[in-house]
């Protein structure tokens, strides 16, 4: 039997608190003092046609950080979400909170591109994995993790899996491109990514592209797909305007996705129609979680 949202949250939180009391102060509390019910508009169950993307920020500090991240994801409850700047240990903790406290069970696929003790902890000779991660409520198959030939100032890559969205199989990509002042490097990365996306009639590309919509290096992506933000296209039209671009659309109409008031985060869709789009600013990252509901019909 599926518990109602409030009852499930209370049961999960009480179980976690009991675990802490039983195991003593040395046990990890995982931020439970910050636990509180989800907003009233939270769906309470995974939304089967919803996908999201979020650069969760690393290194970022603060008490209860992963619990807060889990709460943000639970508030949206997407079927699939791509995470960037993700340490494996952080993602495992986020997944545990999602299941134990909010009753949301996600599988995970990792696309770590480096192992870094400063970013992800661990022993100096066994540092944690860092890169992309995809959480999916449905099983994932055909995982591919690719490191770009030139990552720029830090290794970068993409992760791809096949999973179900709205009950239909779709190829999902998750990427993080080179830092914002490295446009030439990003151009090479987009070429690699776009060549693979083009092989699929139906694909979802999630990620932090570190580039505004008008950036020339995004041209190959706009030529293949549209972003879910309904008013967001490169201004000026032309070849870079992208599949399904609307006449008169303007990059200035894009909803910002970062604390510095720029749009760097995208859900590109190929062969799929967006329905509802939302950006959720929050205190746990310098990027905002964005999610969209899709029509795969």
Short mmCIF file of N, CA and C in Angstrom, two decimals, residues 26-149:
data_model
loop_
_atom_site.label_atom_id
_atom_site.label_comp_id
_atom_site.label_asym_id
_atom_site.label_seq_id
_atom_site.Cartn_x
_atom_site.Cartn_y
_atom_site.Cartn_z
N UNK A 26 28.01 8.62 17.15
CA UNK A 26 29.02 8.45 16.11
C UNK A 26 28.40 8.11 14.77
N UNK A 27 27.12 7.74 14.74
CA UNK A 27 26.46 7.39 13.48
C UNK A 27 26.18 8.65 12.69
N UNK A 28 26.25 8.61 11.35
CA UNK A 28 25.97 9.78 10.55
C UNK A 28 24.51 10.18 10.65
N UNK A 29 24.23 11.43 10.98
CA UNK A 29 22.85 11.90 11.10
C UNK A 29 22.29 12.35 9.77
N UNK A 30 23.14 12.60 8.76
CA UNK A 30 22.75 12.96 7.42
C UNK A 30 21.78 14.14 7.39
N UNK A 31 21.98 15.11 8.32
CA UNK A 31 21.22 16.35 8.22
C UNK A 31 19.80 16.26 8.71
N UNK A 32 19.40 15.23 9.44
CA UNK A 32 18.02 15.06 9.83
C UNK A 32 17.46 16.21 10.67
N UNK A 33 18.26 16.98 11.42
CA UNK A 33 17.67 18.13 12.12
C UNK A 33 17.00 19.12 11.18
N UNK A 34 17.37 19.10 9.89
CA UNK A 34 16.75 20.02 8.94
C UNK A 34 15.49 19.44 8.31
N UNK A 35 15.13 18.21 8.68
CA UNK A 35 14.01 17.55 8.02
C UNK A 35 12.71 18.32 8.26
N UNK A 36 11.93 18.47 7.20
CA UNK A 36 10.62 19.09 7.30
C UNK A 36 9.78 18.59 6.13
N UNK A 37 8.45 18.67 6.25
CA UNK A 37 7.61 18.15 5.17
C UNK A 37 7.87 18.86 3.86
N UNK A 38 7.54 18.19 2.77
CA UNK A 38 7.67 18.80 1.46
C UNK A 38 6.60 19.88 1.27
N UNK A 39 6.84 20.80 0.34
CA UNK A 39 5.82 21.81 0.05
C UNK A 39 4.50 21.16 -0.36
N UNK A 40 3.43 21.89 -0.20
CA UNK A 40 2.10 21.33 -0.48
C UNK A 40 1.91 20.97 -1.94
N UNK A 41 2.69 21.60 -2.84
CA UNK A 41 2.53 21.29 -4.26
C UNK A 41 3.43 20.14 -4.73
N UNK A 42 4.18 19.54 -3.82
CA UNK A 42 5.02 18.40 -4.20
C UNK A 42 4.14 17.22 -4.57
N UNK A 43 4.49 16.48 -5.64
CA UNK A 43 3.60 15.41 -6.09
C UNK A 43 3.51 14.22 -5.16
N UNK A 44 4.54 13.95 -4.38
CA UNK A 44 4.49 12.82 -3.46
C UNK A 44 4.88 11.50 -4.07
N UNK A 45 4.74 11.35 -5.35
CA UNK A 45 5.16 10.17 -6.09
C UNK A 45 5.95 10.63 -7.31
N UNK A 46 6.79 9.74 -7.83
CA UNK A 46 7.53 10.07 -9.04
C UNK A 46 6.55 10.41 -10.17
N UNK A 47 6.84 11.51 -10.89
CA UNK A 47 6.01 11.93 -12.01
C UNK A 47 6.57 11.26 -13.27
N UNK A 48 5.83 10.35 -13.89
CA UNK A 48 6.43 9.48 -14.92
C UNK A 48 6.86 10.19 -16.19
N UNK A 49 6.31 11.39 -16.48
CA UNK A 49 6.72 12.09 -17.71
C UNK A 49 7.59 13.30 -17.42
N UNK A 50 8.17 13.35 -16.23
CA UNK A 50 8.97 14.52 -15.83
C UNK A 50 10.46 14.17 -15.82
N UNK A 51 11.28 15.05 -16.39
CA UNK A 51 12.73 14.90 -16.34
C UNK A 51 13.33 16.21 -15.83
N UNK A 52 14.53 16.11 -15.28
CA UNK A 52 15.17 17.30 -14.74
C UNK A 52 16.68 17.26 -14.88
N UNK A 53 17.29 18.40 -14.60
CA UNK A 53 18.75 18.51 -14.59
C UNK A 53 19.16 19.45 -13.48
N UNK A 54 20.32 19.17 -12.88
CA UNK A 54 20.78 20.00 -11.77
C UNK A 54 22.29 19.83 -11.59
N UNK A 55 23.02 20.93 -11.71
CA UNK A 55 24.41 20.96 -11.28
C UNK A 55 24.38 21.20 -9.77
N UNK A 56 24.74 20.18 -8.99
CA UNK A 56 24.52 20.24 -7.55
C UNK A 56 25.64 20.98 -6.82
N UNK A 57 26.66 21.46 -7.55
CA UNK A 57 27.70 22.33 -6.99
C UNK A 57 28.73 21.55 -6.18
N UNK A 58 29.96 21.64 -6.61
CA UNK A 58 31.05 21.01 -5.88
C UNK A 58 32.35 21.75 -6.21
N UNK A 59 33.13 22.19 -5.22
CA UNK A 59 32.86 21.96 -3.80
C UNK A 59 31.88 22.99 -3.24
N UNK A 60 30.93 22.51 -2.50
CA UNK A 60 30.01 23.35 -1.72
C UNK A 60 29.92 22.76 -0.33
N UNK A 61 29.82 23.59 0.67
CA UNK A 61 29.77 23.12 2.04
C UNK A 61 28.44 23.46 2.69
N UNK A 62 28.34 23.12 3.96
CA UNK A 62 27.14 23.45 4.71
C UNK A 62 26.55 22.21 5.37
N UNK A 63 25.93 22.42 6.52
CA UNK A 63 25.33 21.33 7.26
C UNK A 63 24.07 20.84 6.53
N UNK A 64 23.93 19.54 6.48
CA UNK A 64 22.73 18.95 5.88
C UNK A 64 22.61 19.18 4.39
N UNK A 65 23.74 19.37 3.69
CA UNK A 65 23.69 19.72 2.28
C UNK A 65 23.00 18.64 1.45
N UNK A 66 23.37 17.39 1.65
CA UNK A 66 22.79 16.32 0.84
C UNK A 66 21.33 16.06 1.20
N UNK A 67 20.97 16.29 2.46
CA UNK A 67 19.56 16.18 2.79
C UNK A 67 18.76 17.26 2.07
N UNK A 68 19.31 18.48 2.03
CA UNK A 68 18.64 19.56 1.31
C UNK A 68 18.51 19.26 -0.16
N UNK A 69 19.56 18.69 -0.74
CA UNK A 69 19.51 18.32 -2.16
C UNK A 69 18.43 17.27 -2.39
N UNK A 70 18.35 16.29 -1.50
CA UNK A 70 17.32 15.26 -1.65
C UNK A 70 15.93 15.87 -1.54
N UNK A 71 15.76 16.81 -0.66
CA UNK A 71 14.45 17.45 -0.51
C UNK A 71 14.07 18.21 -1.77
N UNK A 72 15.04 18.90 -2.39
CA UNK A 72 14.75 19.61 -3.63
C UNK A 72 14.32 18.64 -4.73
N UNK A 73 15.02 17.51 -4.84
CA UNK A 73 14.67 16.52 -5.86
C UNK A 73 13.31 15.92 -5.55
N UNK A 74 13.04 15.61 -4.27
CA UNK A 74 11.76 15.03 -3.90
C UNK A 74 10.61 16.00 -4.16
N UNK A 75 10.87 17.29 -4.02
CA UNK A 75 9.82 18.28 -4.29
C UNK A 75 9.39 18.24 -5.75
N UNK A 76 10.34 17.99 -6.65
CA UNK A 76 10.00 17.88 -8.08
C UNK A 76 9.61 16.47 -8.47
N UNK A 77 10.25 15.47 -7.84
CA UNK A 77 9.98 14.05 -8.07
C UNK A 77 9.99 13.66 -9.55
N UNK A 78 11.07 13.98 -10.28
CA UNK A 78 11.11 13.60 -11.69
C UNK A 78 11.32 12.11 -11.87
N UNK A 79 10.87 11.61 -12.99
CA UNK A 79 11.15 10.22 -13.36
C UNK A 79 12.65 10.02 -13.58
N UNK A 80 13.29 11.02 -14.19
CA UNK A 80 14.72 10.98 -14.49
C UNK A 80 15.30 12.35 -14.17
N UNK A 81 16.48 12.36 -13.54
CA UNK A 81 17.20 13.62 -13.34
C UNK A 81 18.68 13.39 -13.57
N UNK A 82 19.30 14.30 -14.32
CA UNK A 82 20.74 14.28 -14.53
C UNK A 82 21.41 15.24 -13.57
N UNK A 83 22.44 14.76 -12.89
CA UNK A 83 23.21 15.58 -11.96
C UNK A 83 24.60 15.80 -12.52
N UNK A 84 25.13 17.00 -12.30
CA UNK A 84 26.50 17.31 -12.69
C UNK A 84 27.27 17.76 -11.44
N UNK A 85 28.61 17.72 -11.54
CA UNK A 85 29.50 17.97 -10.40
C UNK A 85 29.11 17.06 -9.25
N UNK A 86 28.89 15.81 -9.58
CA UNK A 86 28.36 14.85 -8.62
C UNK A 86 29.46 13.92 -8.13
N UNK A 87 29.65 13.88 -6.82
CA UNK A 87 30.52 12.90 -6.19
C UNK A 87 29.69 11.65 -5.89
N UNK A 88 30.28 10.48 -6.13
CA UNK A 88 29.56 9.24 -5.92
C UNK A 88 29.03 9.15 -4.50
N UNK A 89 29.84 9.50 -3.51
CA UNK A 89 29.39 9.41 -2.12
C UNK A 89 28.20 10.32 -1.86
N UNK A 90 28.22 11.52 -2.41
CA UNK A 90 27.10 12.44 -2.23
C UNK A 90 25.83 11.86 -2.84
N UNK A 91 25.95 11.31 -4.05
CA UNK A 91 24.77 10.78 -4.72
C UNK A 91 24.20 9.60 -3.95
N UNK A 92 25.05 8.75 -3.41
CA UNK A 92 24.55 7.62 -2.63
C UNK A 92 23.79 8.11 -1.40
N UNK A 93 24.29 9.16 -0.77
CA UNK A 93 23.60 9.71 0.39
C UNK A 93 22.27 10.35 -0.01
N UNK A 94 22.26 11.06 -1.12
CA UNK A 94 21.02 11.67 -1.62
C UNK A 94 19.99 10.58 -1.91
N UNK A 95 20.42 9.52 -2.58
CA UNK A 95 19.50 8.41 -2.89
C UNK A 95 18.93 7.79 -1.61
N UNK A 96 19.77 7.64 -0.59
CA UNK A 96 19.29 7.06 0.66
C UNK A 96 18.22 7.94 1.29
N UNK A 97 18.44 9.24 1.30
CA UNK A 97 17.42 10.15 1.84
C UNK A 97 16.14 10.08 1.02
N UNK A 98 16.26 10.05 -0.29
CA UNK A 98 15.07 10.02 -1.14
C UNK A 98 14.22 8.79 -0.82
N UNK A 99 14.87 7.66 -0.57
CA UNK A 99 14.11 6.44 -0.28
C UNK A 99 13.65 6.39 1.17
N UNK A 100 14.57 6.65 2.12
CA UNK A 100 14.25 6.45 3.53
C UNK A 100 13.28 7.50 4.06
N UNK A 101 13.41 8.73 3.59
CA UNK A 101 12.59 9.81 4.14
C UNK A 101 11.38 10.11 3.25
N UNK A 102 11.58 10.06 1.93
CA UNK A 102 10.50 10.48 1.03
C UNK A 102 9.86 9.34 0.25
N UNK A 103 10.36 8.13 0.41
CA UNK A 103 9.75 6.99 -0.24
C UNK A 103 9.92 6.94 -1.74
N UNK A 104 10.92 7.65 -2.28
CA UNK A 104 11.18 7.70 -3.72
C UNK A 104 12.40 6.85 -4.02
N UNK A 105 12.23 5.81 -4.81
CA UNK A 105 13.30 4.86 -5.08
C UNK A 105 13.86 5.14 -6.48
N UNK A 106 15.16 5.43 -6.54
CA UNK A 106 15.83 5.72 -7.80
C UNK A 106 16.99 4.76 -8.02
N UNK A 107 17.14 4.30 -9.26
CA UNK A 107 18.38 3.65 -9.68
C UNK A 107 19.38 4.75 -10.02
N UNK A 108 20.65 4.37 -10.17
CA UNK A 108 21.67 5.35 -10.50
C UNK A 108 22.64 4.79 -11.52
N UNK A 109 23.08 5.65 -12.41
CA UNK A 109 24.19 5.35 -13.33
C UNK A 109 25.20 6.47 -13.18
N UNK A 110 26.48 6.11 -13.14
CA UNK A 110 27.54 7.09 -12.95
C UNK A 110 28.36 7.26 -14.22
N UNK A 111 28.78 8.50 -14.42
CA UNK A 111 29.71 8.82 -15.50
C UNK A 111 30.87 9.63 -14.96
N UNK A 112 31.56 9.06 -13.98
CA UNK A 112 32.67 9.78 -13.37
C UNK A 112 33.79 9.98 -14.38
N UNK A 113 34.34 11.20 -14.41
CA UNK A 113 35.41 11.52 -15.34
C UNK A 113 36.75 11.70 -14.63
N UNK A 114 36.73 11.77 -13.31
CA UNK A 114 37.99 11.85 -12.57
C UNK A 114 37.75 11.41 -11.14
N UNK A 115 38.85 11.13 -10.45
CA UNK A 115 38.80 10.83 -9.03
C UNK A 115 39.61 11.91 -8.32
N UNK A 116 38.95 12.58 -7.39
CA UNK A 116 39.54 13.78 -6.82
C UNK A 116 39.30 13.82 -5.32
N UNK A 117 40.38 13.78 -4.56
CA UNK A 117 40.26 13.77 -3.11
C UNK A 117 39.77 15.12 -2.60
N UNK A 118 40.24 16.23 -3.19
CA UNK A 118 39.81 17.55 -2.73
C UNK A 118 38.32 17.77 -2.93
N UNK A 119 37.78 17.28 -4.05
CA UNK A 119 36.37 17.48 -4.34
C UNK A 119 35.48 16.46 -3.62
N UNK A 120 35.89 15.22 -3.62
CA UNK A 120 34.98 14.15 -3.23
C UNK A 120 35.41 13.37 -2.00
N UNK A 121 36.51 13.75 -1.38
CA UNK A 121 36.92 13.07 -0.17
C UNK A 121 37.47 11.68 -0.45
N UNK A 122 37.44 10.85 0.60
CA UNK A 122 38.05 9.53 0.49
C UNK A 122 39.49 9.59 0.93
N UNK A 123 40.14 8.46 0.91
CA UNK A 123 41.55 8.41 1.25
C UNK A 123 42.39 8.98 0.11
N UNK A 124 43.53 9.59 0.41
CA UNK A 124 44.34 10.18 -0.67
C UNK A 124 44.68 9.21 -1.78
N UNK A 125 44.82 7.93 -1.44
CA UNK A 125 45.14 6.94 -2.48
C UNK A 125 43.87 6.26 -3.02
N UNK A 126 42.71 6.68 -2.52
CA UNK A 126 41.45 6.14 -3.03
C UNK A 126 40.39 7.25 -3.03
N UNK A 127 40.59 8.28 -3.84
CA UNK A 127 39.66 9.41 -3.83
C UNK A 127 38.33 9.06 -4.48
N UNK A 128 37.33 9.90 -4.20
CA UNK A 128 35.99 9.65 -4.70
C UNK A 128 35.82 10.02 -6.17
N UNK A 129 34.88 9.34 -6.85
CA UNK A 129 34.58 9.63 -8.24
C UNK A 129 33.76 10.89 -8.39
N UNK A 130 34.04 11.64 -9.46
CA UNK A 130 33.42 12.94 -9.70
C UNK A 130 33.02 13.04 -11.17
N UNK A 131 31.81 13.55 -11.44
CA UNK A 131 31.38 13.72 -12.81
C UNK A 131 29.88 13.81 -12.91
N UNK A 132 29.28 12.99 -13.79
CA UNK A 132 27.84 12.99 -14.00
C UNK A 132 27.19 11.79 -13.29
N UNK A 133 25.91 11.95 -13.00
CA UNK A 133 25.11 10.84 -12.50
C UNK A 133 23.69 11.02 -13.02
N UNK A 134 23.04 9.92 -13.34
CA UNK A 134 21.64 9.93 -13.73
C UNK A 134 20.86 9.10 -12.73
N UNK A 135 19.83 9.69 -12.14
CA UNK A 135 18.88 8.97 -11.31
C UNK A 135 17.63 8.70 -12.12
N UNK A 136 17.16 7.47 -12.10
CA UNK A 136 15.97 7.08 -12.86
C UNK A 136 15.11 6.16 -12.00
N UNK A 137 13.81 6.40 -12.03
CA UNK A 137 12.90 5.52 -11.30
C UNK A 137 12.76 4.17 -11.99
N UNK A 138 13.05 4.12 -13.28
CA UNK A 138 12.99 2.87 -14.04
C UNK A 138 14.40 2.32 -14.26
N UNK A 139 14.53 1.04 -14.54
CA UNK A 139 15.86 0.50 -14.83
C UNK A 139 16.50 1.20 -16.03
N UNK A 140 17.83 1.21 -16.03
CA UNK A 140 18.60 1.81 -17.12
C UNK A 140 19.44 0.74 -17.79
N UNK A 141 19.57 0.85 -19.11
CA UNK A 141 20.37 -0.09 -19.87
C UNK A 141 21.30 0.68 -20.81
N UNK A 142 22.21 -0.06 -21.42
CA UNK A 142 23.09 0.48 -22.46
C UNK A 142 23.84 1.73 -21.99
N UNK A 143 24.36 1.66 -20.78
CA UNK A 143 25.11 2.80 -20.24
C UNK A 143 26.39 3.02 -21.03
N UNK A 144 26.64 4.28 -21.38
CA UNK A 144 27.88 4.68 -22.04
C UNK A 144 28.40 5.93 -21.33
N UNK A 145 29.64 5.91 -20.94
CA UNK A 145 30.28 7.07 -20.33
C UNK A 145 31.48 7.47 -21.18
N UNK A 146 31.48 8.71 -21.66
CA UNK A 146 32.50 9.18 -22.59
C UNK A 146 33.18 10.41 -22.01
N UNK A 147 34.49 10.39 -22.00
CA UNK A 147 35.25 11.58 -21.61
C UNK A 147 35.64 12.33 -22.87
N UNK A 148 35.38 13.63 -22.90
CA UNK A 148 35.71 14.42 -24.08
C UNK A 148 37.22 14.45 -24.30
N UNK A 149 37.67 14.43 -25.58
CA UNK A 149 39.11 14.44 -25.85
C UNK A 149 39.82 15.62 -25.21
#
